[in-house]
């Protein structure tokens, strides 16, 4: 049946006699986007989305805002509850203990079984614990799930000091969360400044300065050695590799995440660190797919890592897989890399690739405003002059512009001359493009002149 | 999940050390408010002193407090603890303030004598404002003068607070300075000065009352629903008021016929709703802490479209009847009494109850833009232009949205901004007042209020940019 289904995918779907049951494990961005795009592309197959975490899809990226009191759980649900019934997407709250690919069924916690025709694994990640002594004490945890958030809330009562280990995006979010409740934070990072394994030095320094401004006690080049508990089994201090003992009642472990795939380890689905997939997000087992944080590409896409653990990639995989499952076989072909984050008060966006150090064939330009909170970095190919990446802090840039310019292989001079088309800061904000171009001209002996913003060109960027 | 107990403290949980200056600010503002209440209770406070204490205390106190409070923190979004506070989270304090505000409006509209307004000689709260009214126009205060003064005080003092709170955003700063100035000058000082110069509201020495017309330039029909009422049209043509009277008549007509559609075409209805309007001014300043209470449900949007356009049709019919009655001097249209069939119900239901009592009194329950969203006919009129014939849109920045929900949560108009942003679609909605807060609170730089060509203003992208999984033929 499946075969004819795929062979006929071009034809009217009404010739299909059998409705299939598509089961998606995981109601995160990858699983939910898959489900939505199956519907969007006209399939009326039965869809069940299973999750053990919450009844409804929520935005994981917004968990911090619940703790900080910016939003409630209801606010971080991107769709109202009626949306799922209306789109005939069944939601099921259950934990999948085993996948039986031979009989095409799932074993749920409690003994229930569920049969599927097509299976999507979109099970996300879990926080890493690197085997430290004391890592299983009470009030030692990562931040990934809704339950993690509840636990953080629980341990925040009478919390006098928190230590966060590992300087990535989730770490700084956790720090911001505690600051919002006036809980002092000590931040241990292995590197010599914040996130310097991803950010070039100047940007990394900028964020480190900003953390100090917010009174975060940032301890660079410092690692965790041991976590010490009290009589009740709750953390009371951490000991660093330097031998310092820091008293604290909470330890946040934010040293990265790994695919959450323990429950399929003894199935026939092939895994490495994640679930191995081809460009169509198909696993080695026919009719079983994986998407989002838990998927690992056998062949990485360009400079991208084989496991992509960001919101946007989960969404794009879901878009592609949804089409495939609706009968329009579609490969996951991510375009140019983009990402964004906010470090306390400083926003960050990036398009293309900006590595901490320029690659051998790359040239580099960096401009920073005297406030120390706005910056721009450009990287381009020395030989062809083509732009390869941009980092912007404290300044917003138009995704469409950079996506198109990178696609069209525009040179750095072209990009700077047309920079006004890409500005995305709100009206009346102080503009920096002239200062940027002046510095660039000075450093590179060029005579680039800024062009006026043109709506005609901007609209043409929207491909 | 277990939320922290909503505390009764207005300032919880916030930076812990309220320093001496902050406390002084709070004390001053408290004192000013107390003086208002005491004078209402007829406590014999010398009027001028009381007035200075009340206005100075509230303005100075709030400014001082917010200066210290916000300047101690780095500039940025300040929404910590919004959902934990009783006052702005439908808690006990919220209800208390709601009841007080609602009660105040009821007294103001229907029982002004209970706040001290007595034609034979004011008492209580209204009497305290006599010196100020005397100063401007040599008459004793009316309840409306008191209301206008307090309203302006609220916009200016809480506007100052807003300026500190959003000091990182030039858009918010300019917009707020604009609503503050519009209220202070156009709605308050200019009208009072014109009255003082005998261009309005004059009783001659013979005791003849020459009439009153609205001299708040920005208060445009149809929001100003009585613009075409006979007493207003007569007053504007009153000889003693020339040339001001006719000037206001001409400007008033030009405002809704030309200025409004043209500006709305170029920049969206925001030029009015969040840059100029008095109702918008109060909503954006005093009402700002309540913005997250607006309902984002689809059902609320449906209700909104019925209500706001219903009110708009009502005001059109009422005004048509009024104008007919004025020129043909019938007092009736199709056998219906114009006053009792049209004007009186509109004035009672919409003018007073909806825009005043519910519109402001219910801030702590329904958010700060209840009137602007569900009722205002001016917003309805401009909304239609904004939706169908305007260069304004909120541009979504490609695929950068993480569906976090900050934009929708803090949209005072209850627009589910995220619904569009997460699909990479621009936001073109009749109700958007262009406050720009969605753009400010977005942590990923996704939203930008822009004026650009109408073409492609709200195209729906087939797939979000950044994903080349399908190629689109262009
Ligand atoms: C605090 C935080 C902030 C972040 N901020 C950003 C950001 O700003 N930008 C960005 O790009 N990315 C961000 N990320 C990363 C991003 O959220 C993830 O990449 C993304 O949510 C992964 O989506 P997913 O659909 O693959 O998996 P998930 O969202 O993890 O969904 C998987 C679901 O499957 C369920 N599940 C797993 N196994 C089973 C089972 N056996 N039975 C039943 N259910 C199961 C899980 O409980 C979970 O609900 C952030 C992550 C965190 C934790
Ligand atoms: S959509 Fe944005 S700008 Fe428009 S009213 Fe809502 S928050 Fe304000
Ligand atoms: S605030 Fe920004 S990132 Fe969050 S949902 Fe709205 S547009 Fe998306």
PDB file of N, CA, C and O in Angstrom, chain A residues 29-35 37-38 281 291-292 313-323 332, chain B residues 467:
ATOM      1  N   UNK A  29       8.449  21.721  18.319  1.00  0.00           N
ATOM      2  CA  UNK A  29       8.344  22.433  17.055  1.00  0.00           C
ATOM      3  C   UNK A  29       8.485  21.491  15.851  1.00  0.00           C
ATOM      4  O   UNK A  29       7.757  21.626  14.858  1.00  0.00           O
ATOM      5  N   UNK A  30       9.362  20.480  15.951  1.00  0.00           N
ATOM      6  CA  UNK A  30       9.567  19.586  14.807  1.00  0.00           C
ATOM      7  C   UNK A  30       8.324  18.718  14.580  1.00  0.00           C
ATOM      8  O   UNK A  30       7.803  18.640  13.456  1.00  0.00           O
ATOM      9  N   UNK A  31       7.846  18.085  15.637  1.00  0.00           N
ATOM     10  CA  UNK A  31       6.686  17.206  15.496  1.00  0.00           C
ATOM     11  C   UNK A  31       5.443  17.963  15.082  1.00  0.00           C
ATOM     12  O   UNK A  31       4.699  17.543  14.182  1.00  0.00           O
ATOM     13  N   UNK A  32       5.220  19.112  15.702  1.00  0.00           N
ATOM     14  CA  UNK A  32       4.005  19.871  15.423  1.00  0.00           C
ATOM     15  C   UNK A  32       4.040  20.467  14.011  1.00  0.00           C
ATOM     16  O   UNK A  32       3.041  20.467  13.295  1.00  0.00           O
ATOM     17  N   UNK A  33       5.204  20.956  13.598  1.00  0.00           N
ATOM     18  CA  UNK A  33       5.278  21.500  12.237  1.00  0.00           C
ATOM     19  C   UNK A  33       5.039  20.391  11.224  1.00  0.00           C
ATOM     20  O   UNK A  33       4.359  20.601  10.210  1.00  0.00           O
ATOM     21  N   UNK A  34       5.563  19.211  11.500  1.00  0.00           N
ATOM     22  CA  UNK A  34       5.298  18.089  10.601  1.00  0.00           C
ATOM     23  C   UNK A  34       3.790  17.870  10.485  1.00  0.00           C
ATOM     24  O   UNK A  34       3.233  17.811   9.385  1.00  0.00           O
ATOM     25  N   UNK A  35       3.129  17.776  11.622  1.00  0.00           N
ATOM     26  CA  UNK A  35       1.685  17.531  11.614  1.00  0.00           C
ATOM     27  C   UNK A  35       0.946  18.623  10.842  1.00  0.00           C
ATOM     28  O   UNK A  35       0.101  18.347   9.994  1.00  0.00           O
ATOM     29  N   UNK A  37       2.009  20.617   8.538  1.00  0.00           N
ATOM     30  CA  UNK A  37       2.280  20.626   7.105  1.00  0.00           C
ATOM     31  C   UNK A  37       1.735  19.398   6.390  1.00  0.00           C
ATOM     32  O   UNK A  37       1.493  19.442   5.187  1.00  0.00           O
ATOM     33  N   UNK A  38       1.505  18.328   7.113  1.00  0.00           N
ATOM     34  CA  UNK A  38       0.788  17.206   6.493  1.00  0.00           C
ATOM     35  C   UNK A  38      -0.607  17.702   6.115  1.00  0.00           C
ATOM     36  O   UNK A  38      -1.079  17.524   4.999  1.00  0.00           O
ATOM     37  N   UNK A 281      14.904  12.761   5.740  1.00  0.00           N
ATOM     38  CA  UNK A 281      14.630  12.555   7.156  1.00  0.00           C
ATOM     39  C   UNK A 281      14.140  11.141   7.443  1.00  0.00           C
ATOM     40  O   UNK A 281      13.520  10.868   8.467  1.00  0.00           O
ATOM     41  N   UNK A 291      13.002  13.915  13.051  1.00  0.00           N
ATOM     42  CA  UNK A 291      13.168  15.343  12.747  1.00  0.00           C
ATOM     43  C   UNK A 291      13.444  16.115  14.027  1.00  0.00           C
ATOM     44  O   UNK A 291      13.098  15.668  15.122  1.00  0.00           O
ATOM     45  N   UNK A 292      14.060  17.255  13.866  1.00  0.00           N
ATOM     46  CA  UNK A 292      14.324  18.127  15.009  1.00  0.00           C
ATOM     47  C   UNK A 292      15.626  17.770  15.717  1.00  0.00           C
ATOM     48  O   UNK A 292      16.532  17.183  15.118  1.00  0.00           O
ATOM     49  N   UNK A 313      15.688  24.990  12.750  1.00  0.00           N
ATOM     50  CA  UNK A 313      15.953  23.792  11.960  1.00  0.00           C
ATOM     51  C   UNK A 313      14.875  22.750  12.231  1.00  0.00           C
ATOM     52  O   UNK A 313      14.443  22.050  11.322  1.00  0.00           O
ATOM     53  N   UNK A 314      14.413  22.681  13.483  1.00  0.00           N
ATOM     54  CA  UNK A 314      13.314  21.767  13.789  1.00  0.00           C
ATOM     55  C   UNK A 314      12.093  22.119  12.945  1.00  0.00           C
ATOM     56  O   UNK A 314      11.404  21.251  12.401  1.00  0.00           O
ATOM     57  N   UNK A 315      11.851  23.425  12.807  1.00  0.00           N
ATOM     58  CA  UNK A 315      10.696  23.874  12.028  1.00  0.00           C
ATOM     59  C   UNK A 315      10.878  23.548  10.543  1.00  0.00           C
ATOM     60  O   UNK A 315       9.959  23.070   9.886  1.00  0.00           O
ATOM     61  N   UNK A 316      12.077  23.783  10.034  1.00  0.00           N
ATOM     62  CA  UNK A 316      12.295  23.534   8.610  1.00  0.00           C
ATOM     63  C   UNK A 316      12.253  22.049   8.284  1.00  0.00           C
ATOM     64  O   UNK A 316      11.739  21.639   7.255  1.00  0.00           O
ATOM     65  N   UNK A 317      12.771  21.233   9.201  1.00  0.00           N
ATOM     66  CA  UNK A 317      12.673  19.786   8.981  1.00  0.00           C
ATOM     67  C   UNK A 317      11.206  19.383   8.976  1.00  0.00           C
ATOM     68  O   UNK A 317      10.773  18.580   8.144  1.00  0.00           O
ATOM     69  N   UNK A 318      10.436  19.948   9.884  1.00  0.00           N
ATOM     70  CA  UNK A 318       9.007  19.641   9.939  1.00  0.00           C
ATOM     71  C   UNK A 318       8.292  20.039   8.655  1.00  0.00           C
ATOM     72  O   UNK A 318       7.433  19.310   8.154  1.00  0.00           O
ATOM     73  N   UNK A 319       8.677  21.194   8.093  1.00  0.00           N
ATOM     74  CA  UNK A 319       8.048  21.638   6.840  1.00  0.00           C
ATOM     75  C   UNK A 319       8.317  20.644   5.712  1.00  0.00           C
ATOM     76  O   UNK A 319       7.420  20.284   4.949  1.00  0.00           O
ATOM     77  N   UNK A 320       9.579  20.195   5.653  1.00  0.00           N
ATOM     78  CA  UNK A 320       9.937  19.260   4.581  1.00  0.00           C
ATOM     79  C   UNK A 320       9.264  17.910   4.804  1.00  0.00           C
ATOM     80  O   UNK A 320       8.650  17.343   3.888  1.00  0.00           O
ATOM     81  N   UNK A 321       9.344  17.413   6.023  1.00  0.00           N
ATOM     82  CA  UNK A 321       8.793  16.090   6.307  1.00  0.00           C
ATOM     83  C   UNK A 321       7.268  16.073   6.164  1.00  0.00           C
ATOM     84  O   UNK A 321       6.694  15.096   5.684  1.00  0.00           O
ATOM     85  N   UNK A 322       6.636  17.153   6.545  1.00  0.00           N
ATOM     86  CA  UNK A 322       5.180  17.238   6.398  1.00  0.00           C
ATOM     87  C   UNK A 322       4.783  17.059   4.927  1.00  0.00           C
ATOM     88  O   UNK A 322       3.823  16.359   4.612  1.00  0.00           O
ATOM     89  N   UNK A 323       5.538  17.696   4.050  1.00  0.00           N
ATOM     90  CA  UNK A 323       5.243  17.553   2.619  1.00  0.00           C
ATOM     91  C   UNK A 323       5.438  16.112   2.168  1.00  0.00           C
ATOM     92  O   UNK A 323       4.600  15.547   1.469  1.00  0.00           O
ATOM     93  N   UNK A 332      15.094  17.692   2.937  1.00  0.00           N
ATOM     94  CA  UNK A 332      15.426  18.817   3.810  1.00  0.00           C
ATOM     95  C   UNK A 332      16.622  19.523   3.188  1.00  0.00           C
ATOM     96  O   UNK A 332      17.710  18.969   3.119  1.00  0.00           O
TER      97      UNK A 332
ATOM     98  N   UNK B 467      14.497  28.159   4.394  1.00  0.00           N
ATOM     99  CA  UNK B 467      14.308  26.766   4.043  1.00  0.00           C
ATOM    100  C   UNK B 467      14.210  26.673   2.531  1.00  0.00           C
ATOM    101  O   UNK B 467      13.297  27.220   1.936  1.00  0.00           O
TER     102      UNK B 467
END
